[in-house]
Amino acid sequence: MKEKAPYPTDQETLDAEYSPSRMVESLDDYLEEYAACSQPPSPGAFKNAQFGLKYGPHKRQVLDFFPAQSNGLGAQPRKPLVVFIHGGFWSALDGTLFRFPAPYVNEADVHYAALTYRLAPEATITGIVEDVRTAIRWLAENAQDLGIDPDGIALVGHSAGAHLAAMVIADENAPQLAGALLISGVYDLDPVQKSYVNNDAKMSETEAKALSPNLLAPKARCPVHICVGDIEPEEFKRQSQLMFDAWQPHCPDMTLQVMGEKNHFDILFGLMAPGSSLLLRAIECAVGRKCVTDQCAMHGYVEADMFARERAMFQMPDDVIYLDGNSLGALPKAAPARVAQVVEKEWGDGLIRSWGDADWYGTPLALGDKIGRLVGAAPGQTAVTDSISVNLFKLVCSALEMRPGRRTLITEENNFPSDIYVLQGIERFWPGVDLKLVGRDGTLDELLDDTVAAVVLTGVDFKTGANHNMAAVTEQVQAAGALMIWDLAHSAGAVQVDLDGIGTDMAVGCTYKYLNAGPGAPAFLYVAERHHAAAQNPISGWFGHKDPFAFSTDYEPADNIRQFLAGTPPIVSLAALEASLDIWEGVHMPSLRAKSMSMGDLFIEMVEALDPAYGFKLASPRRADKRGSQVSFRHPDGLAIMRALIERGVIGDFRAPDILRFGFTPLTLSYSEVWQAVQILDDIMKNETWRTVQQDRGHGVT
Ligand SMILES: *Cc1c(COP(=O)(O)O)cnc(C)c1O
């Protein structure tokens, strides 16, 4: 099975995310419809509304218009507009993909429009140049009614859409544009090869040549930013370079950015993601901001951060930039009151009655299901109980029983020590069990044989942040006849996990890290439903019993995930977890993951732009999809540097021998904090203050 991409790619997801389109025939109808809303619609509501708004006489001439968050339709001051023009390939997806950035752009209080000219069945290729030009003119003509700032219209085009955008920029009848972002531009007007804009060859060669970006360049009428991936096909790279060379003399503000290790579609999907630096750049174009590396631009990130609402629900001291939420998550503001209620009311007044009256009894499974949603587990398979260490013991013993005759356990040398220790304990106490470590004893390929009962791996490496391909590894382990147990300590609440989808057998995870449940909050475990009959809990305590309050002499396990509970659940801790999960409940995980990746990218980009003499070496994978939600850098003086950072309020942590670890919790961290953290790091390195911080231990570095 394939690992799920962090962005929607399949029609099913797209359908699920978007209700069917409704065509609005005229702007007046649209405005009327809009005005009829008693509550001005939120960006989320508009995401689903999908007003296919006609801008011309042809059926294909439709655009999706998503008003800015402050409902700027006709309002003053008028809002900037970002228009997305897609390339040729996306007809396959009905262009739906291009609606995804809408809420994000809207949150920045900017209107968003996606041209969906390929939606209509009879849309023919030759019409497109004129369609796109017409759409932009139409938007400008109706700027007043739509509340668009006519000086703030920016275009974003991808692939052939970038070429179309170039044609609009050079169109004398188009409005003066604020800026354009041409991504992985592809133009091909060679009549032999046919092109997106000319593939039925109705256009004459002369006409086609006149649309060459090189010839259009002298008419360039706005700042243009071109970007292209460095692992795109050579022809794409060449075309972007040619476009840049041709346009640059006419377009002083022009920039060309080559994006490392990205191909044609990586860039597009990255762009679609909320928080993407490219999309930010488009917004910046529209609102007249220039770059991503000055503080003014960072405010663009702040405004455009779709989790600003959630961030405000967590407590954070003013003088702290907290890059350690991967070790202990921030406090939900609602937690103290929720805990107090449990203590004072449910315990104080309700006493023993609260097991039933306040449903303490049901809490471990109810909260388990809420966590299940965050890790792709259908209800009934996840329970909150004990610690990861204890849960791992339960699940590994259970796996050994389910695979009689197999006595090898595998984990990896770089796993979190507690996981290794627990397995070493089982090896010591369970006759015949043999623990093998990937790394020390060989590769997983080499170690996987028909003696292996279970493989325990951590989804995201706690030191380097490197991701396992969970789907591929699960498949490989199960093909060898062993059971797969994932540790999600650094995955849950940080990356997208699809436990049911990848078909894992079991999993454990933490709630005090990314899930913000507080120190010592209980962990969770997952056992796939198909194993509920066979799996046995070796710690057969009373809370896993079918009927704990019957107090019968013999153990009889519950016939559901409850059997993996052992003793009495920590009700007070669970109250804090509940307060946190209330916030997590509404979180759109693909967006969360997108923000986590873009924060990591931003941090890497900025640290690597510092003086190379500082000597930081990236220890995490450079590609965001290969990382969890943390970024680590190596430095021989890492410990002293981390101490200096903590003295300045930037809290990360250090892992021996030389790893500075920075966690990016998308829900509680803002882009400007990432920016500030790098400024402080720069200052510490420039002034060498790290040389003078106290070098003794116990200086607050965990
Ligand atoms: C944090 C962490 C643990 C710790 O789990 P406990 O609940 O404290 O036992 C275990 N495994 C990994 C990978 C961790 O990162």
XYZ file of C-alpha atoms and ligand atoms in Angstrom:
717
model
C 0.000 0.000 0.000
C 1.191 3.484 -0.719
C 1.883 5.973 2.019
C -0.739 8.661 1.909
C 0.439 11.898 0.418
C 0.089 14.935 2.683
C -2.191 16.520 0.152
C -5.291 15.228 -1.535
C -4.598 13.581 -4.833
C -7.435 11.230 -5.452
C -10.885 12.011 -6.672
C -12.498 10.387 -3.648
C -10.836 12.763 -1.212
C -11.556 15.690 -3.417
C -15.194 14.727 -3.584
C -15.321 14.283 0.142
C -13.774 17.671 0.707
C -15.985 19.542 -1.703
C -19.660 19.504 -2.312
C -20.709 19.505 -5.953
C -20.309 22.735 -7.795
C -23.204 25.105 -8.310
C -23.063 27.427 -11.212
C -23.992 31.028 -10.600
C -25.012 32.577 -13.865
C -24.353 36.211 -13.182
C -22.470 38.401 -10.814
C -25.745 39.893 -9.613
C -27.030 36.451 -8.664
C -23.826 35.799 -6.877
C -23.946 39.032 -4.938
C -27.564 38.405 -4.076
C -26.796 34.939 -2.864
C -23.937 36.270 -0.844
C -25.992 39.065 0.665
C -28.716 36.582 1.598
C -26.396 34.809 4.012
C -27.523 35.882 7.461
C -24.035 35.176 8.758
C -21.225 36.223 6.461
C -19.796 32.868 5.402
C -16.467 31.819 6.864
C -13.659 30.787 4.523
C -14.391 27.208 5.518
C -17.993 27.581 4.466
C -16.949 29.111 1.200
C -14.542 26.298 0.616
C -17.595 24.125 0.329
C -19.786 26.633 -1.415
C -17.962 26.540 -4.704
C -19.722 29.242 -6.558
C -18.839 28.536 -10.125
C -19.126 32.109 -11.286
C -19.497 32.748 -14.983
C -17.318 35.470 -16.421
C -18.058 35.049 -20.074
C -20.569 33.696 -22.549
C -18.966 30.275 -22.840
C -19.741 27.411 -20.553
C -16.073 26.881 -19.903
C -15.635 30.448 -18.708
C -16.119 29.859 -15.036
C -14.127 30.841 -12.015
C -14.335 30.057 -8.341
C -14.248 33.145 -6.224
C -13.551 32.886 -2.503
C -13.962 36.184 -0.684
C -11.434 37.311 1.910
C -12.004 36.376 5.503
C -13.363 39.741 6.493
C -16.044 39.331 3.837
C -14.763 42.048 1.682
C -17.444 41.728 -0.971
C -18.008 45.337 -1.801
C -16.578 46.305 1.579
C -14.038 49.002 2.253
C -11.157 48.885 2.219
C -11.115 46.590 -0.764
C -8.991 43.503 -0.542
C -6.184 42.181 -2.713
C -6.799 39.157 -4.906
C -4.722 36.100 -5.762
C -5.755 34.335 -8.962
C -4.639 30.810 -9.596
C -4.191 29.568 -13.148
C -3.533 25.891 -13.459
C -1.718 23.960 -16.117
C -2.918 21.363 -18.552
C -2.733 18.198 -16.524
C -5.366 19.181 -14.027
C -8.330 18.612 -16.191
C -8.012 15.109 -14.771
C -8.778 16.473 -11.357
C -11.482 18.838 -12.506
C -9.244 21.611 -11.320
C -10.588 20.945 -7.830
C -7.120 20.891 -6.374
C -6.858 24.580 -6.953
C -9.567 25.361 -4.490
C -7.484 24.030 -1.610
C -5.438 27.153 -1.004
C -8.595 29.261 -0.758
C -9.130 29.119 3.017
C -5.467 29.799 3.602
C -5.385 32.795 1.309
C -8.689 34.004 2.759
C -7.263 33.820 6.275
C -4.688 36.362 5.163
C -7.687 38.545 4.359
C -7.057 38.252 0.650
C -9.588 37.160 -1.975
C -8.812 34.041 -3.944
C -9.967 32.986 -7.363
C -9.251 29.775 -9.201
C -9.821 29.643 -12.903
C -11.551 26.396 -13.673
C -11.662 26.740 -17.410
C -11.037 23.071 -17.969
C -14.064 21.953 -16.029
C -16.459 22.364 -18.872
C -16.672 19.338 -21.128
C -16.549 21.311 -24.307
C -13.597 23.411 -23.225
C -11.215 23.310 -26.093
C -7.621 24.115 -25.842
C -7.487 26.978 -28.289
C -9.861 29.066 -26.303
C -7.736 29.228 -23.245
C -5.460 32.182 -23.809
C -8.410 34.402 -24.449
C -10.418 32.837 -21.614
C -7.742 33.610 -19.110
C -7.245 37.128 -20.336
C -10.992 37.657 -20.300
C -11.246 36.376 -16.761
C -8.634 38.773 -15.450
C -10.235 41.718 -17.230
C -13.622 40.676 -15.911
C -12.317 40.517 -12.356
C -10.828 43.977 -12.683
C -13.999 45.380 -14.249
C -16.077 44.019 -11.400
C -13.564 44.911 -8.734
C -15.911 47.360 -7.098
C -18.744 44.868 -6.638
C -16.459 42.106 -5.522
C -14.513 44.318 -3.121
C -11.251 43.758 -4.967
C -8.432 46.230 -4.641
C -7.623 46.843 -8.323
C -3.996 47.563 -7.414
C -3.653 44.282 -5.595
C -4.281 41.580 -8.179
C -1.581 38.918 -8.321
C -1.394 35.884 -10.556
C -0.065 32.465 -9.761
C 0.420 30.064 -12.629
C 1.784 26.583 -12.589
C 3.198 24.730 -15.579
C 1.255 25.750 -18.698
C -0.669 28.031 -16.343
C 2.572 29.938 -15.820
C 2.722 30.554 -19.549
C -0.886 31.688 -19.536
C -0.070 34.053 -16.685
C 2.811 35.459 -18.723
C 0.375 36.182 -21.542
C -1.906 38.034 -19.186
C 0.966 40.100 -17.836
C 1.812 41.196 -21.360
C -1.797 41.894 -22.297
C -2.184 45.617 -22.764
C -5.876 45.368 -22.037
C -5.383 43.565 -18.756
C -5.344 45.592 -15.567
C -2.010 46.592 -14.135
C -1.081 43.614 -11.967
C 0.593 43.735 -8.585
C 2.805 40.781 -9.352
C 2.985 37.276 -10.655
C 4.445 34.004 -9.615
C 5.321 31.704 -12.503
C 5.957 28.214 -11.245
C 7.673 25.560 -13.302
C 6.606 27.414 -16.397
C 6.180 25.307 -19.488
C 5.702 26.906 -22.858
C 5.969 25.118 -26.085
C 4.863 26.970 -29.114
C 6.716 24.849 -31.550
C 3.980 23.996 -34.054
C 5.505 20.567 -34.534
C 5.280 19.605 -30.909
C 1.869 21.236 -30.460
C 1.197 22.949 -27.199
C -1.341 23.470 -24.514
C -2.252 26.716 -26.085
C -2.183 25.544 -29.634
C -2.781 21.878 -29.793
C -5.415 21.862 -32.436
C -3.095 23.934 -34.595
C -5.778 26.479 -35.420
C -3.357 29.143 -34.412
C -0.944 30.134 -37.105
C 2.728 29.858 -36.511
C 3.014 33.629 -36.446
C 0.292 33.888 -33.885
C 1.900 31.187 -31.827
C 5.282 32.860 -31.972
C 3.751 36.091 -30.810
C 2.798 34.312 -27.629
C 6.316 33.163 -26.902
C 7.262 34.314 -23.427
C 10.469 35.666 -24.863
C 8.601 37.968 -27.201
C 6.087 38.874 -24.547
C 8.826 39.988 -22.205
C 9.167 43.579 -23.469
C 5.536 44.089 -22.517
C 6.074 42.859 -18.971
C 4.033 45.046 -16.719
C 4.616 43.840 -13.176
C 7.172 42.229 -10.865
C 7.559 38.556 -11.677
C 8.909 35.752 -9.582
C 9.852 32.545 -11.369
C 10.568 29.339 -9.611
C 11.451 25.895 -10.769
C 12.556 22.686 -9.057
C 16.092 21.496 -9.466
C 14.975 17.941 -10.238
C 12.432 18.834 -12.874
C 12.966 17.527 -16.377
C 15.804 19.426 -18.049
C 13.431 20.948 -20.589
C 11.309 22.542 -17.872
C 14.365 23.968 -16.185
C 15.655 25.256 -19.484
C 12.375 26.984 -20.258
C 12.255 28.688 -16.885
C 15.806 29.891 -17.340
C 15.019 31.176 -20.853
C 11.951 32.919 -19.568
C 13.988 34.546 -16.833
C 16.772 35.612 -19.198
C 14.293 37.106 -21.631
C 12.157 38.915 -19.086
C 14.738 40.118 -16.646
C 15.917 43.192 -18.620
C 12.311 44.387 -18.782
C 11.340 43.481 -15.313
C 13.772 44.815 -12.735
C 12.032 43.161 -9.800
C 12.231 39.759 -11.365
C 13.665 36.848 -9.425
C 14.433 33.243 -10.255
C 14.381 30.668 -7.523
C 15.575 27.099 -7.959
C 13.969 24.936 -5.345
C 16.176 22.145 -4.031
C 15.190 18.529 -4.591
C 11.777 19.403 -5.900
C 10.129 18.280 -9.096
C 7.241 19.656 -11.112
C 4.565 18.240 -8.862
C 6.368 18.554 -5.521
C 6.316 22.282 -6.074
C 2.693 22.310 -7.032
C 1.602 20.254 -4.045
C 3.834 22.292 -1.787
C 2.175 25.390 -3.166
C -1.267 23.997 -2.489
C -0.371 23.443 1.134
C -1.447 26.021 3.656
C 1.579 27.853 4.935
C 3.620 27.184 1.826
C 6.251 29.801 1.293
C 5.338 30.029 -2.392
C 1.736 30.777 -1.669
C 2.896 33.302 0.834
C 4.914 34.894 -1.903
C 1.797 35.109 -4.037
C -0.028 36.806 -1.201
C 2.920 39.093 -0.742
C 2.709 40.012 -4.400
C -0.923 40.867 -3.988
C -0.493 42.912 -0.860
C 2.708 44.523 -2.015
C 5.153 42.769 0.256
C 8.363 41.631 -1.255
C 10.338 38.859 0.383
C 10.107 36.099 2.927
C 13.156 36.936 4.948
C 12.370 40.264 6.493
C 10.159 40.770 9.432
C 7.452 42.505 7.478
C 7.097 39.448 5.327
C 6.944 37.288 8.399
C 3.803 39.092 9.360
C 2.443 37.728 6.141
C 3.004 34.285 7.544
C 1.386 35.254 10.792
C -1.691 36.617 9.138
C -1.851 33.724 6.792
C -1.466 31.065 9.440
C -4.626 29.043 9.446
C -4.036 27.767 12.966
C -3.913 31.205 14.566
C -7.212 30.406 16.289
C -5.891 27.187 17.814
C -2.616 28.829 18.801
C -4.530 31.323 20.880
C -6.008 28.428 22.852
C -2.635 27.519 24.333
C -0.749 29.278 27.090
C 2.768 30.401 26.291
C 5.008 32.787 28.260
C 5.721 35.990 26.340
C 9.481 35.695 26.585
C 9.706 32.141 25.311
C 9.949 30.683 21.821
C 9.094 27.101 22.469
C 10.733 24.663 20.083
C 10.414 21.703 22.410
C 6.740 20.856 22.119
C 7.947 17.534 20.752
C 9.142 16.684 24.275
C 6.402 18.297 26.336
C 3.551 20.046 24.584
C 2.157 23.420 25.637
C -0.688 23.840 28.113
C -4.194 24.233 26.669
C -5.702 27.273 28.375
C -8.862 25.307 29.096
C -7.009 22.497 30.874
C -6.697 24.005 34.378
C -10.442 24.654 34.600
C -11.257 21.213 33.223
C -8.876 19.571 35.697
C -10.306 21.689 38.527
C -13.799 20.608 37.577
C -12.817 16.958 37.689
C -11.058 17.409 41.002
C -13.573 19.653 42.758
C -16.872 18.548 41.288
C -16.465 15.036 39.981
C -14.127 13.853 42.685
C -14.976 16.325 45.490
C -18.744 16.182 45.206
C -19.402 13.144 43.037
C -16.968 10.847 44.824
C -17.234 7.215 43.809
C -20.458 7.922 41.918
C -18.484 9.694 39.210
C -17.305 6.398 37.728
C -20.762 6.219 36.254
C -22.224 9.748 36.595
C -19.216 11.461 34.989
C -18.424 8.391 32.894
C -14.909 8.037 34.220
C -15.257 4.415 33.241
C -15.786 5.215 29.568
C -13.110 7.913 29.321
C -10.058 5.821 28.256
C -11.905 4.493 25.221
C -13.780 7.699 24.403
C -10.522 9.660 24.334
C -8.889 6.770 22.485
C -11.380 7.233 19.658
C -10.634 10.960 19.519
C -6.932 10.192 19.166
C -7.866 7.513 16.641
C -9.202 10.185 14.307
C -5.818 11.920 14.397
C -3.907 8.759 13.487
C -6.268 7.209 10.977
C -7.839 4.605 13.254
C -11.550 3.836 13.063
C -13.340 3.879 16.440
C -12.992 0.953 18.815
C -9.306 0.226 18.284
C -7.526 2.849 20.368
C -7.397 3.199 24.160
C -5.654 5.687 26.434
C -3.774 3.910 29.171
C -0.433 3.569 30.979
C 2.828 4.761 29.403
C 4.343 3.876 26.036
C 6.879 1.719 27.855
C 4.195 -0.342 29.601
C 1.975 -0.522 26.517
C 4.865 -1.719 24.408
C 5.457 -4.511 26.903
C 1.813 -5.528 26.644
C 1.710 -5.481 22.861
C 5.056 -7.203 22.271
C 4.207 -10.027 24.706
C 0.869 -10.328 22.997
C 2.560 -10.502 19.600
C 4.913 -13.225 20.793
C 1.905 -15.294 21.836
C 0.230 -14.700 18.499
C 3.278 -15.977 16.622
C 4.120 -19.235 18.380
C 7.371 -20.729 17.212
C 8.793 -17.331 16.311
C 11.021 -15.855 18.968
C 12.959 -13.032 17.314
C 12.067 -9.411 18.007
C 13.424 -6.581 15.919
C 13.778 -2.918 16.688
C 16.419 -0.408 15.658
C 19.592 0.770 17.299
C 18.489 4.391 16.952
C 15.100 3.868 18.534
C 14.173 5.732 21.672
C 16.053 3.937 24.470
C 12.959 3.071 26.514
C 11.602 1.026 23.599
C 14.877 -0.883 23.385
C 15.025 -1.345 27.171
C 11.517 -2.811 27.277
C 12.404 -5.293 24.553
C 15.631 -6.169 26.386
C 13.520 -6.816 29.487
C 11.270 -9.171 27.548
C 14.352 -10.912 26.135
C 15.648 -11.421 29.673
C 12.408 -12.761 31.137
C 10.956 -14.707 28.207
C 12.946 -17.855 27.446
C 14.206 -18.134 23.897
C 13.475 -14.574 22.860
C 16.230 -12.968 20.846
C 16.326 -9.220 20.234
C 17.966 -7.933 17.053
C 18.751 -4.288 16.378
C 18.596 -2.815 12.904
C 21.867 -0.940 12.526
C 23.937 -2.919 14.991
C 22.993 -6.388 13.723
C 22.176 -5.687 10.064
C 19.493 -4.113 7.918
C 15.802 -4.857 8.266
C 16.012 -6.815 5.011
C 18.769 -8.968 6.426
C 17.141 -9.515 9.806
C 13.606 -10.310 8.644
C 13.224 -14.067 8.462
C 10.700 -16.679 9.534
C 11.823 -16.543 13.161
C 10.644 -12.954 13.609
C 7.503 -12.483 15.699
C 7.297 -8.694 15.771
C 9.048 -5.560 14.569
C 8.880 -2.412 16.687
C 9.812 0.823 14.974
C 9.284 4.491 15.717
C 7.604 6.368 12.863
C 9.725 9.504 13.264
C 13.293 9.191 14.568
C 13.528 11.068 17.862
C 16.979 12.458 17.125
C 17.063 13.232 13.431
C 13.367 13.520 12.706
C 13.680 11.104 9.757
C 10.446 9.384 8.744
C 9.952 5.744 8.060
C 7.786 4.886 5.096
C 5.254 3.288 7.394
C 3.163 1.721 4.666
C 6.086 0.088 2.877
C 7.725 -1.184 6.057
C 4.439 -2.576 7.363
C 3.916 -4.436 4.135
C 7.429 -5.842 4.201
C 7.185 -6.970 7.825
C 3.789 -8.585 7.366
C 4.937 -10.313 4.176
C 7.595 -11.978 6.328
C 4.867 -13.244 8.631
C 5.704 -10.944 11.548
C 3.512 -8.405 13.326
C 4.185 -4.683 12.926
C 4.095 -2.424 15.970
C 4.574 1.299 15.375
C 5.609 3.799 18.032
C 3.907 7.097 17.201
C 5.537 9.185 19.956
C 6.770 11.750 17.450
C 4.077 11.171 14.839
C 0.722 11.656 16.554
C -0.215 15.310 16.184
C 2.842 15.974 14.033
C 2.501 14.085 10.766
C -0.311 12.355 8.964
C -0.680 8.776 10.061
C -3.155 6.309 8.602
C -3.022 3.254 10.843
C -6.005 1.500 9.286
C -4.897 2.475 5.806
C -1.420 1.005 6.114
C -2.877 -2.033 7.851
C -0.499 -2.070 10.795
C -1.147 -4.650 13.508
C -0.540 -2.542 16.563
C 0.752 0.854 17.653
C 1.595 2.896 20.722
C 1.903 6.654 21.120
C 2.317 9.525 23.473
C -0.091 12.248 24.591
C 2.286 14.555 26.448
C 4.328 15.499 23.371
C 2.477 16.866 20.335
C -0.909 16.143 21.888
C -0.460 18.597 24.777
C -1.882 16.507 27.615
C 0.739 17.463 30.188
C 3.615 15.805 32.042
C 3.092 12.119 32.668
C -0.233 12.035 30.830
C -1.056 8.473 29.821
C -0.100 7.025 26.448
C -2.344 5.345 23.921
C -2.304 1.993 22.228
C -3.920 0.675 19.081
C -4.718 -2.923 18.212
C -6.319 -3.564 14.823
C -9.804 -4.935 15.212
C -8.938 -8.167 13.372
C -6.633 -9.083 16.274
C -9.054 -8.387 19.102
C -9.901 -12.054 19.541
C -6.345 -13.382 19.388
C -4.414 -10.644 21.187
C -4.007 -11.167 24.937
C -2.913 -8.608 27.485
C -0.154 -10.077 29.688
C -0.931 -7.508 32.403
C -4.396 -8.915 32.923
C -5.565 -6.323 35.410
C -9.109 -5.661 36.487
C -9.783 -2.779 34.123
C -9.212 -5.088 31.167
C -11.697 -7.563 32.588
C -15.017 -8.072 30.886
C -16.833 -6.848 33.993
C -14.394 -5.271 36.456
C -17.026 -4.415 39.010
C -18.274 -8.021 39.213
C -15.063 -8.846 41.088
C -15.060 -12.445 39.878
C -12.149 -14.714 40.770
C -11.042 -15.613 37.265
C -9.819 -13.231 34.612
C -11.962 -12.987 31.553
C -10.830 -10.322 29.089
C -13.156 -7.742 27.630
C -13.872 -8.593 24.004
C -12.796 -5.191 22.698
C -9.853 -2.818 22.990
C -10.716 -2.344 26.687
C -8.906 -5.617 27.399
C -5.623 -3.728 26.982
C -6.279 -1.596 30.024
C -4.670 -2.865 33.209
C -5.226 -0.861 36.399
C -7.309 2.175 37.314
C -7.095 4.961 34.723
C -5.520 8.288 35.824
C -8.723 10.331 35.717
C -7.157 13.688 36.591
C -4.569 13.382 33.822
C -7.262 12.312 31.408
C -9.108 15.563 32.126
C -6.142 17.557 30.814
C -5.971 15.300 27.765
C -9.657 15.863 27.139
C -9.165 19.643 27.184
C -6.400 19.270 24.639
C -8.305 16.890 22.385
C -11.185 19.362 22.303
C -8.812 21.676 20.440
C -7.458 18.881 18.271
C -10.944 17.768 17.341
C -11.416 20.410 14.643
C -7.901 20.249 13.259
C -7.611 19.363 9.591
C -4.656 16.990 9.632
C -3.470 17.550 6.033
C -3.262 21.271 6.765
C -1.464 20.610 10.027
C 1.096 18.488 8.256
C 1.496 21.109 5.563
C 2.232 23.756 8.163
C 4.680 21.465 9.940
C 6.566 20.909 6.693
C 6.637 24.548 5.719
C 7.880 25.601 9.162
C 10.697 23.082 8.939
C 11.545 24.261 5.423
C 11.582 27.864 6.542
C 13.839 27.080 9.503
C 16.301 25.095 7.368
C 16.313 27.768 4.681
C 17.019 30.496 7.219
C 19.674 28.633 9.265
C 21.515 27.662 6.102
C 21.429 31.274 4.948
C 23.428 32.273 8.050
C 27.210 32.624 7.917
C 28.532 29.202 6.833
C 31.464 29.719 9.215
C 29.070 29.017 12.097
C 29.381 25.366 11.117
C 25.825 24.010 11.412
C 25.190 20.771 9.539
C 21.682 19.622 8.822
C 21.060 16.274 10.535
C 17.457 15.890 9.371
C 16.286 14.937 5.911
C 16.124 17.999 3.712
C 12.932 16.921 2.007
C 9.992 17.869 4.168
C 8.056 14.720 3.330
C 10.936 12.659 4.679
C 10.936 14.475 8.027
C 8.635 14.514 10.991
C 7.920 17.838 12.635
C 11.388 18.521 13.936
C 14.638 19.727 12.474
C 18.029 18.824 13.900
C 21.375 20.396 13.209
C 24.751 19.010 14.210
C 27.374 21.222 15.775
C 30.433 20.177 17.825
C 29.529 22.832 20.432
C 25.836 22.008 20.274
C 25.282 21.747 24.005
C 26.789 25.164 24.777
C 24.881 26.729 21.883
C 21.613 25.221 23.084
C 22.296 26.558 26.594
C 22.869 30.004 25.160
C 19.650 29.757 23.167
C 17.684 28.721 26.234
C 19.161 31.674 28.151
C 17.682 33.861 25.437
C 14.303 32.156 25.698
C 14.579 29.911 22.655
C 13.854 26.493 24.087
C 14.976 23.542 22.026
C 16.903 20.560 23.278
C 20.121 18.682 22.806
C 20.761 15.020 22.073
C 24.305 13.696 22.510
C 26.752 13.803 21.017
C 26.182 16.878 18.866
C 22.512 17.293 17.931
C 20.571 20.500 18.442
C 16.922 19.563 18.134
C 14.154 21.996 17.254
C 10.552 20.865 17.319
C 7.882 22.630 15.272
C 4.467 22.113 16.769
C 2.198 23.481 14.059
C -0.664 24.182 16.409
C 1.199 26.262 18.963
C 3.983 27.908 16.998
C 3.852 30.865 14.639
C 6.043 31.555 11.646
C 7.314 34.756 13.203
C 8.593 32.762 16.162
C 10.550 30.551 13.778
C 11.948 33.712 12.229
C 12.849 35.233 15.612
C 14.502 32.018 16.781
C 16.886 32.133 13.831
C 17.678 35.821 14.490
C 18.608 34.933 18.066
C 20.698 31.974 16.899
C 22.507 34.294 14.491
C 23.169 36.761 17.282
C 24.528 34.087 19.624
C 26.870 32.799 16.931
C 27.970 36.222 15.717
C 28.804 37.460 19.200
C 30.001 34.052 20.342
C 28.001 34.396 23.538
C 27.689 30.625 23.616
C 31.370 30.476 24.606
C 30.656 32.215 27.880
C 27.504 30.428 29.050
C 27.935 28.222 32.044
C 29.240 24.888 30.912
C 28.233 22.817 33.936
C 25.361 20.411 33.638
C 21.938 21.117 34.987
C 21.462 24.249 32.972
C 18.019 23.501 31.840
C 18.892 21.560 28.723
C 16.896 18.395 28.603
C 8.931 9.870 24.403
C 9.068 8.509 23.876
C 8.751 7.389 24.668
C 8.432 7.543 26.134
O 7.288 6.889 26.456
P 6.750 6.790 27.952
O 5.303 7.026 27.793
O 7.420 7.832 28.770
O 7.070 5.409 28.365
C 8.801 6.151 24.089
N 9.166 6.004 22.776
C 9.497 7.053 22.019
C 9.887 6.867 20.593
C 9.466 8.335 22.549
O 9.842 9.370 21.800
